CSV table of C-alpha atoms in Angstrom, one decimal:
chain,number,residue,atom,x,y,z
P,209,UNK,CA,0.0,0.0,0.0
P,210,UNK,CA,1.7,3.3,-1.2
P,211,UNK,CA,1.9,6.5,1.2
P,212,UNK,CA,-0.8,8.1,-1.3
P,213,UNK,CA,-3.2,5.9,0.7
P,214,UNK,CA,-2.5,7.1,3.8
P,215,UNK,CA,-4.2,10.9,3.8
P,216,UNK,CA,-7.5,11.6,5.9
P,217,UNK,CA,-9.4,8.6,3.9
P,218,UNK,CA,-12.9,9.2,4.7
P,219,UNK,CA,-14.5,5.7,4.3
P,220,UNK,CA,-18.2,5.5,4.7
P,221,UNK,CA,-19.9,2.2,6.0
P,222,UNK,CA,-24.3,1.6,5.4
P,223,UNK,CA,-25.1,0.2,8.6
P,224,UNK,CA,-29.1,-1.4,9.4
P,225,UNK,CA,-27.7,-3.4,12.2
P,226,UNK,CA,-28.2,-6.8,10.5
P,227,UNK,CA,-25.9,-9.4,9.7
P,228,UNK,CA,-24.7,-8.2,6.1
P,229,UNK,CA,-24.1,-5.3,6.6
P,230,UNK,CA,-21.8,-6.1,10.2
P,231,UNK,CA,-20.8,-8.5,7.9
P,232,UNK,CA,-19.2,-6.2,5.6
P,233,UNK,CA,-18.0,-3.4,8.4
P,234,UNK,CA,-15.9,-6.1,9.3
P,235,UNK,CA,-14.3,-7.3,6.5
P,236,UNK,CA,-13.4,-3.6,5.9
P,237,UNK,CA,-11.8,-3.3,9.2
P,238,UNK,CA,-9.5,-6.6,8.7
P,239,UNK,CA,-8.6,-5.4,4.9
P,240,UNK,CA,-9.4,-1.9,3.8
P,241,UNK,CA,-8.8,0.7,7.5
P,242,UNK,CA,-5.5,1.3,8.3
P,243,UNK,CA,-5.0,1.2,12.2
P,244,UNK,CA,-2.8,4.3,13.4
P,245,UNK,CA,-3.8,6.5,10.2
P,246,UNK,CA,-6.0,9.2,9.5
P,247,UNK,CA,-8.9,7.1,8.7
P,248,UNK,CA,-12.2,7.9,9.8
P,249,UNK,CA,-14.9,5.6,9.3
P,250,UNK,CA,-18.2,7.1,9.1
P,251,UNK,CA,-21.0,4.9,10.4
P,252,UNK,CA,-24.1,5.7,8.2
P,253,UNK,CA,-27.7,4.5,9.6
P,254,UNK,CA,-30.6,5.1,7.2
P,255,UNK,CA,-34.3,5.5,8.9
P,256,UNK,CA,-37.3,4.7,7.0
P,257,UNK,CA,-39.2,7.8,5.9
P,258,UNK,CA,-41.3,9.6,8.9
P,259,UNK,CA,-44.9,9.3,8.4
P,260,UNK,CA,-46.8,13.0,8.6
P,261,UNK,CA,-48.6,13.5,11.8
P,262,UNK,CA,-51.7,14.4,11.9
P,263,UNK,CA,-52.5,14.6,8.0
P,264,UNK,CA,-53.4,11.9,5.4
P,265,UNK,CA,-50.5,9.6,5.3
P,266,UNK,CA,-49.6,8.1,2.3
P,267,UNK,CA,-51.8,4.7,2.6
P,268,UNK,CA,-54.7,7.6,3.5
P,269,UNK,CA,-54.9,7.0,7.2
P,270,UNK,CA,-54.8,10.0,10.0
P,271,UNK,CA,-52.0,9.6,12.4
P,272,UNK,CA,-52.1,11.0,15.8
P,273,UNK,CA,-49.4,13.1,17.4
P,274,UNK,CA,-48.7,10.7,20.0
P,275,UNK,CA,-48.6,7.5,17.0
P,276,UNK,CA,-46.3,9.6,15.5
P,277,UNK,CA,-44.5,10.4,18.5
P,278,UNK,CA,-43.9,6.7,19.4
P,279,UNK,CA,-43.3,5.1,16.2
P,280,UNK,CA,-40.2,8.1,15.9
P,281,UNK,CA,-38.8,6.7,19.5
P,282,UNK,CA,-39.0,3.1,18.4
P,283,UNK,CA,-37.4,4.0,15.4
P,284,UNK,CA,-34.6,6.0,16.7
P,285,UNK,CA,-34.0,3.6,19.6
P,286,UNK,CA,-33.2,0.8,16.8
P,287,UNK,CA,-30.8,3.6,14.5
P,288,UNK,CA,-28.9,4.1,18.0
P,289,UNK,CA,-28.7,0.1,18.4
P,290,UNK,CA,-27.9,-0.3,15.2
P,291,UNK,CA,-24.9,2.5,15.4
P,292,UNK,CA,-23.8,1.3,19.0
P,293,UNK,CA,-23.3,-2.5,17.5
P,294,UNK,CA,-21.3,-1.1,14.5
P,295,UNK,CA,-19.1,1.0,16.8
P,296,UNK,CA,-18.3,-1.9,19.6
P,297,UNK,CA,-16.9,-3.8,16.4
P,298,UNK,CA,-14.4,-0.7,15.6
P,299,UNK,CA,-13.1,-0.6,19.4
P,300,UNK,CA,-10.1,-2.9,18.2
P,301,UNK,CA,-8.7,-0.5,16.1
P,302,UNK,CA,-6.4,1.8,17.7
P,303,UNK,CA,-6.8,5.6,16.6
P,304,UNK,CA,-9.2,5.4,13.6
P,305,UNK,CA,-11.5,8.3,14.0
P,306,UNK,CA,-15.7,6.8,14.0
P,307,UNK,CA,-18.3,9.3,13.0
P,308,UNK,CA,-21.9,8.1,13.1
P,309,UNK,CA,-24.8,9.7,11.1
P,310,UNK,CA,-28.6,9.2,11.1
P,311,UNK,CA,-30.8,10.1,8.5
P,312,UNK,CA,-33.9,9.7,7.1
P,313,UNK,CA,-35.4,9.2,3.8
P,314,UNK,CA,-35.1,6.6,0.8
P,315,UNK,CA,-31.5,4.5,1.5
P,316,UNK,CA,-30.7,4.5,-2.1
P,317,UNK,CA,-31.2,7.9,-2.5
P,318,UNK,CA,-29.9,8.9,1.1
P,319,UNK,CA,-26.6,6.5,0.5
P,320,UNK,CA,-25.7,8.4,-3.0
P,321,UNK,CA,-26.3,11.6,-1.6
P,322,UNK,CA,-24.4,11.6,1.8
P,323,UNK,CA,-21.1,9.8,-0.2
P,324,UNK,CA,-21.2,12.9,-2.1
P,325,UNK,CA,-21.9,15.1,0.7
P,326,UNK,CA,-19.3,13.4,3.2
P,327,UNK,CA,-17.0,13.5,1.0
P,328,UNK,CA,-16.6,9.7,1.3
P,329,UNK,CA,-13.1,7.6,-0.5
P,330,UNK,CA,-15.5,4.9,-0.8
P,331,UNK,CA,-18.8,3.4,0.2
P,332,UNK,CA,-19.2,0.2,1.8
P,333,UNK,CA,-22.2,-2.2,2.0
P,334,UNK,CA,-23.5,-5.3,2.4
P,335,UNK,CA,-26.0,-6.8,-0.2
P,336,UNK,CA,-28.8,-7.5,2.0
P,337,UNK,CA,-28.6,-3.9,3.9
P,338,UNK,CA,-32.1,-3.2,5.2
P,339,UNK,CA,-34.7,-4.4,6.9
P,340,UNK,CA,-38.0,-4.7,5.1
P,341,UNK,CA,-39.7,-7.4,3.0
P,342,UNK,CA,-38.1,-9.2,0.2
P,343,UNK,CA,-35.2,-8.3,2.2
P,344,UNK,CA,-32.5,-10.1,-0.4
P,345,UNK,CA,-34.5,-8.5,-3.4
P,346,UNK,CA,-34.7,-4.8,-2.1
P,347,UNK,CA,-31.7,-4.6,-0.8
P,348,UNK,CA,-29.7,-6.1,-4.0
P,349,UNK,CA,-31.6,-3.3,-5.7
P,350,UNK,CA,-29.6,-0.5,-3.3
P,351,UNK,CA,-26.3,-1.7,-3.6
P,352,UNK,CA,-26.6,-1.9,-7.5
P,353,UNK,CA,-28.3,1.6,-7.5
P,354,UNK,CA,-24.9,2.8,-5.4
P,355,UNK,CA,-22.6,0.9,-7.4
P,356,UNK,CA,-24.3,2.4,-10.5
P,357,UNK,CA,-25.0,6.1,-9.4
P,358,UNK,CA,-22.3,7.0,-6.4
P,359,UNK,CA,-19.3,8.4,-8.0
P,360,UNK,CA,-17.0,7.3,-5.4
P,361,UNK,CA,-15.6,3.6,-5.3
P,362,UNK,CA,-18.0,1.1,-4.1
P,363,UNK,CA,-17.6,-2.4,-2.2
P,364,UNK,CA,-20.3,-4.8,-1.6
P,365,UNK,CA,-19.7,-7.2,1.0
P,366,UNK,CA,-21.9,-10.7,0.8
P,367,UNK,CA,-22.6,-12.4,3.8
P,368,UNK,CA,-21.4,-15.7,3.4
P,369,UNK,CA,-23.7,-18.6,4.3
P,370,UNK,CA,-22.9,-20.6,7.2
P,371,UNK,CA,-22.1,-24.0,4.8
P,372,UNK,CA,-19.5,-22.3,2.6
P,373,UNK,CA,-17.9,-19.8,5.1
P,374,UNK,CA,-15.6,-20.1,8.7
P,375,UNK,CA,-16.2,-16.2,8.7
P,376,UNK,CA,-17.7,-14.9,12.3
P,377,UNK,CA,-21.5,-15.4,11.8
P,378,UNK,CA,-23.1,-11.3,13.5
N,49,UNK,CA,-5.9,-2.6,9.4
N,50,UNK,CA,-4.9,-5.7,11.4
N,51,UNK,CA,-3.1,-9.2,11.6
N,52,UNK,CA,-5.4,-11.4,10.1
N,53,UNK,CA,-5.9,-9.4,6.9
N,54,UNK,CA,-2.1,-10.0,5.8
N,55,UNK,CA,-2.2,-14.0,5.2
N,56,UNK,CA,-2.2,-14.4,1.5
N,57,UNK,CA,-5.2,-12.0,0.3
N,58,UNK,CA,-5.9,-13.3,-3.4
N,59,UNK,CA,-7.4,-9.9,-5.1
N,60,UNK,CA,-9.1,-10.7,-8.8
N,61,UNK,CA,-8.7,-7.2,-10.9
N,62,UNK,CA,-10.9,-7.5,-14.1
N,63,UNK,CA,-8.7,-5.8,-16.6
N,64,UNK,CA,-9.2,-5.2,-20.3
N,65,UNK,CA,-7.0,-2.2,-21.1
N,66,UNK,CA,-9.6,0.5,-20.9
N,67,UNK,CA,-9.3,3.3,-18.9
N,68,UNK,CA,-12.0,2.4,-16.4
N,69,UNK,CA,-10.0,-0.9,-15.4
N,70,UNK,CA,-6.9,0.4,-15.2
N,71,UNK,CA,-8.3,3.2,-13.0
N,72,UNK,CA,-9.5,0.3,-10.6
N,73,UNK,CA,-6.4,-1.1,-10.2
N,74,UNK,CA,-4.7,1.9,-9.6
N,75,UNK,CA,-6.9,2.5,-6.7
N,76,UNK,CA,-7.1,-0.9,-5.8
N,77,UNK,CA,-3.0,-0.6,-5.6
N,78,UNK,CA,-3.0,2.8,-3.7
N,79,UNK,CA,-5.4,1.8,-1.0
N,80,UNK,CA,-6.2,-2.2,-0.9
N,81,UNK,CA,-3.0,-4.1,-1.9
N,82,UNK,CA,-0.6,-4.3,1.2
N,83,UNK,CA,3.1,-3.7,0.1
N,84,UNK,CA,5.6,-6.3,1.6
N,85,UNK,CA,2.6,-8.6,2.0
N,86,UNK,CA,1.7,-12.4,0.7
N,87,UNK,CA,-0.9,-10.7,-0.9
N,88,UNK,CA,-1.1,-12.1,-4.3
N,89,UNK,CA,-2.9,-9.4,-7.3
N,90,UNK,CA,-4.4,-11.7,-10.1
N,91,UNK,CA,-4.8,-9.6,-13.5
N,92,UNK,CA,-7.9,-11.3,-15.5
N,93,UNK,CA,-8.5,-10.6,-18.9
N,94,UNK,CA,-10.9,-12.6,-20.7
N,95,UNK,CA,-11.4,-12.2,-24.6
N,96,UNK,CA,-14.9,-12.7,-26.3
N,97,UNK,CA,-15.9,-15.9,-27.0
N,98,UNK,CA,-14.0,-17.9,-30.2
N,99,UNK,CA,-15.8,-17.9,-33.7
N,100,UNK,CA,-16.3,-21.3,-34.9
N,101,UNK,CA,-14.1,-22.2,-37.7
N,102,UNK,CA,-15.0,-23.7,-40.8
N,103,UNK,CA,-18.9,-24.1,-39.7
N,104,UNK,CA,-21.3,-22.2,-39.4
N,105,UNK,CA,-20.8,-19.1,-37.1
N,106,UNK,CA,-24.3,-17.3,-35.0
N,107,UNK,CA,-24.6,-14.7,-37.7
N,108,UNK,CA,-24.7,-17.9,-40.0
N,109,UNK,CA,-21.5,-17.4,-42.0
N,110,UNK,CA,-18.4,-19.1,-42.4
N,111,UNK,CA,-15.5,-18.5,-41.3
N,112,UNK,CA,-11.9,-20.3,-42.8
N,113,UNK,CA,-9.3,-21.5,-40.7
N,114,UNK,CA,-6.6,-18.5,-41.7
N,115,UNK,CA,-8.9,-15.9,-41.2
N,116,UNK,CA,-9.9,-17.3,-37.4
N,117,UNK,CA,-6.2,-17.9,-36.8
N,118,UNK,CA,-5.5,-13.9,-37.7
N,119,UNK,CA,-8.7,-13.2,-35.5
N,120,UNK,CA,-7.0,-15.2,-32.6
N,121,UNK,CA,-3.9,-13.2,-33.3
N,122,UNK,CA,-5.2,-10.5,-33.2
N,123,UNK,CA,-7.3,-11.0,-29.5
N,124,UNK,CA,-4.5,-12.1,-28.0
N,125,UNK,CA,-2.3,-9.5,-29.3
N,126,UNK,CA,-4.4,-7.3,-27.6
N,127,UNK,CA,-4.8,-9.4,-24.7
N,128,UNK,CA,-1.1,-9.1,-23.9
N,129,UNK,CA,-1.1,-5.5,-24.6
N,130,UNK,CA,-3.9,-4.8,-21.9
N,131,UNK,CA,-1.9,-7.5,-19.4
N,132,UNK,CA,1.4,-5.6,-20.1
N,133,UNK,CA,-0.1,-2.1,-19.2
N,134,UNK,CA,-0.9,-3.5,-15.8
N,135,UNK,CA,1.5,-5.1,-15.1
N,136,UNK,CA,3.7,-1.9,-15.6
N,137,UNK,CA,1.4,-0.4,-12.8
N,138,UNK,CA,1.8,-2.6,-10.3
N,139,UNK,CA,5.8,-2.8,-10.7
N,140,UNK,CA,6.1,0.3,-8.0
N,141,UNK,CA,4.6,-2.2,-5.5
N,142,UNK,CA,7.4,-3.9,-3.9
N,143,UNK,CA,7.2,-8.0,-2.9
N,144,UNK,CA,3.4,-8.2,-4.6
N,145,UNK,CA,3.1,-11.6,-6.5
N,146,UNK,CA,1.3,-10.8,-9.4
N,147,UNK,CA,-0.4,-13.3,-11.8
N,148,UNK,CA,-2.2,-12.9,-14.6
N,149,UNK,CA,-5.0,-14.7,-16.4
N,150,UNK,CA,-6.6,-15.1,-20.1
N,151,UNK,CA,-9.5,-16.4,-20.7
N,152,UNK,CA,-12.5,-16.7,-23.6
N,153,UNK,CA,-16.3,-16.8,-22.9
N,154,UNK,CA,-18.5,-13.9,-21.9
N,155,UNK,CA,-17.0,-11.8,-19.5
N,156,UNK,CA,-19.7,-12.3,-16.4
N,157,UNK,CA,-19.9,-15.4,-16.5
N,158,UNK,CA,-16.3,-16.0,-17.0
N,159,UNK,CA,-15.5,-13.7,-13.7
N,160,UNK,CA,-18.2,-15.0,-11.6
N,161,UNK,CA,-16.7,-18.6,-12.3
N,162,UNK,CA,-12.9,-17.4,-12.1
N,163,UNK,CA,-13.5,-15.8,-8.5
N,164,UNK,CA,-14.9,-18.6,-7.2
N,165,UNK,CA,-12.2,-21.0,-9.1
N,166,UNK,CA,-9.1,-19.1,-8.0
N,167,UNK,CA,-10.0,-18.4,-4.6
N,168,UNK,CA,-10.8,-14.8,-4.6
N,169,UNK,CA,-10.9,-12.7,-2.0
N,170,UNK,CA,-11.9,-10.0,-3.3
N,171,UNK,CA,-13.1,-9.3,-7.5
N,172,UNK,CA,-12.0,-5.6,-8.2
N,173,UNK,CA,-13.5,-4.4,-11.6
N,174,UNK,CA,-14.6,-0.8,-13.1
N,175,UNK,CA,-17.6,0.1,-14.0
N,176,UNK,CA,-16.8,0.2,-17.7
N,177,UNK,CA,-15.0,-2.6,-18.1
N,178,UNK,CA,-15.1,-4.3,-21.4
N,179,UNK,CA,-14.7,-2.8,-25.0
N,180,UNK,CA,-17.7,-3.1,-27.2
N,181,UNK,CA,-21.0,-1.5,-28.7
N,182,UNK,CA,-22.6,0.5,-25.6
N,183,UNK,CA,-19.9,0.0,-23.7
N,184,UNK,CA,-21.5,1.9,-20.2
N,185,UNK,CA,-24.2,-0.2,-20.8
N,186,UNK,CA,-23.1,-3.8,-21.3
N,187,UNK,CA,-20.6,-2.9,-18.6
N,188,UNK,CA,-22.9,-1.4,-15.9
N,189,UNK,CA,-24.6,-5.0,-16.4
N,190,UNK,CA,-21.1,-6.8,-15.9
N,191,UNK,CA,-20.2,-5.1,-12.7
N,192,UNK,CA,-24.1,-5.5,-11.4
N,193,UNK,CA,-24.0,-9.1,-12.1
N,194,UNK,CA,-20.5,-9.6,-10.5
N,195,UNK,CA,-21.7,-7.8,-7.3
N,196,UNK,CA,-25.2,-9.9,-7.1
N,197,UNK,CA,-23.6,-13.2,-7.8
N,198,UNK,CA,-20.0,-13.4,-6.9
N,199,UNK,CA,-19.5,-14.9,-3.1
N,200,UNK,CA,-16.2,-13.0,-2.4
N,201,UNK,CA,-16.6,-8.8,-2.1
N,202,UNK,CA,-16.7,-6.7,-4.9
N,203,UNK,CA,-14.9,-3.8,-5.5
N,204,UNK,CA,-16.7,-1.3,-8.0
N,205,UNK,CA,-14.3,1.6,-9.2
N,206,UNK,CA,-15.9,4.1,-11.2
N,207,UNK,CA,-13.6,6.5,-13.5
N,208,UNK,CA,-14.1,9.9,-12.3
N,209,UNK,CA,-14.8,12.5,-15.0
N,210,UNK,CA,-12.4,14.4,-16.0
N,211,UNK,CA,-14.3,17.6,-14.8
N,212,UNK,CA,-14.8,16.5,-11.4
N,213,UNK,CA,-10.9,15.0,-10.4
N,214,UNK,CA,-7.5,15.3,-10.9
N,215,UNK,CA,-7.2,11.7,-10.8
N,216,UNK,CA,-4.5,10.0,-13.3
N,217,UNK,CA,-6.1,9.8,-16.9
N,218,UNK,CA,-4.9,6.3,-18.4
């Protein structure tokens, strides 16, 4: 690895708190960070879109304040789980700066936009990165949307299954 | 990055000569390969498919046996070309094994099967990878299949425009 590498990489990591997607922060940590640089991995958590209170929601049902209030606190109580199990895995790497970020929205769209906005060296992912139905489906469509549309360089990390694989099973 | 990621990494690059692949390994050598590692870099080129000779080709013509010898000629001739120029760039990286591979057959397929076959651990491709009619296109398709059906990570290197880096232009 040249001394090129070595500047203030800013590598950006999807987390959802599933298996891929610890899958594929880990991987990066054993092959891609470089302990005792100037690294800093940016953990990215993408929450689903928040319904409107109080107005016709997009299924055309009325939401009340206190729904809305309590579906917002389940929802950011999972991002902070999801961020504080990504984070325990980085504690083995000695001075490699972690960010974490939250967002809402669209994870395709959030995704490309915050590697653009963060400035990222490259995106990381897992295949199967969010929760949801058809799981394997919607989340192979993200990471090709990324791989297609974010302009920096783009890894997708598949979870090995537990036949074919000695990797650690998250 | 730690211990465990130094024992004899295998990393596939998907090279054909083009800008786009030569941009990924550049990258890929800058921030991925390990210098005065066992890590081995494995250059893959795979050529289209032969022509039949001296039977009926898909487009329903034939082909004689001097004209698909100069059309072997001149694939590999450019074959070795495209393995030469990467070659030269990995010769600043000191103690890296490098290896090289040509193959026939259509390139997807013949990646996907190569990863898997030479123990890869990880495929590193651009995004535009392959000469040919639409290139972005039949490429884009390349790299999405790789990523969706390749067990070991993909790397996906897109070749900045020229308007928005100073990166090398090869």
């Amino acid at each position: 690895m040249s001394e090129e590498a070595k500047n203030e990489r800013r590598l950006l990591v999807a987390v959802d708190g599933g298996g891929e997607s610890m899958h594929a922060l880990s991987w990066s940590l054993k092959n891609l960070v470089i302990e005792n640089s100037r690294d800093t991995l940016i953990l990215l958590y993408v929450k689903p879109p928040k319904e409107p209170c109080n107005s016709c929601t997009t299924s055309g049902r009325l939401l009340k304040l206190d729904v809305c209030k309590a579906i917002d606190k389940y929802s950011q109580n999972v991002a902070n789980h999801a961020i504080e199990r990504a984070k325990k895995l980085c504690e083995d790497l000695q001075h490699v700066k972690v960010e974490t970020r939250v967002e809402n929205g669209d994870p395709k769209t959030v995704i490309s936009e915050m590697s653009e906005k963060l400035n990222a060296d490259i995106l990381i992912m897992g295949t199967d990165g969010y929760d949801g139905v058809q799981r394997r489906d919607f989340l192979g469509s993200v990471s090709n949307h990324c791989s297609q549309n974010v302009k920096c360089p783009v890894l997708i990390v598949k979870k090995p299954g537990s036949s074919s694989s000695s990797d650690d099973d998250f």
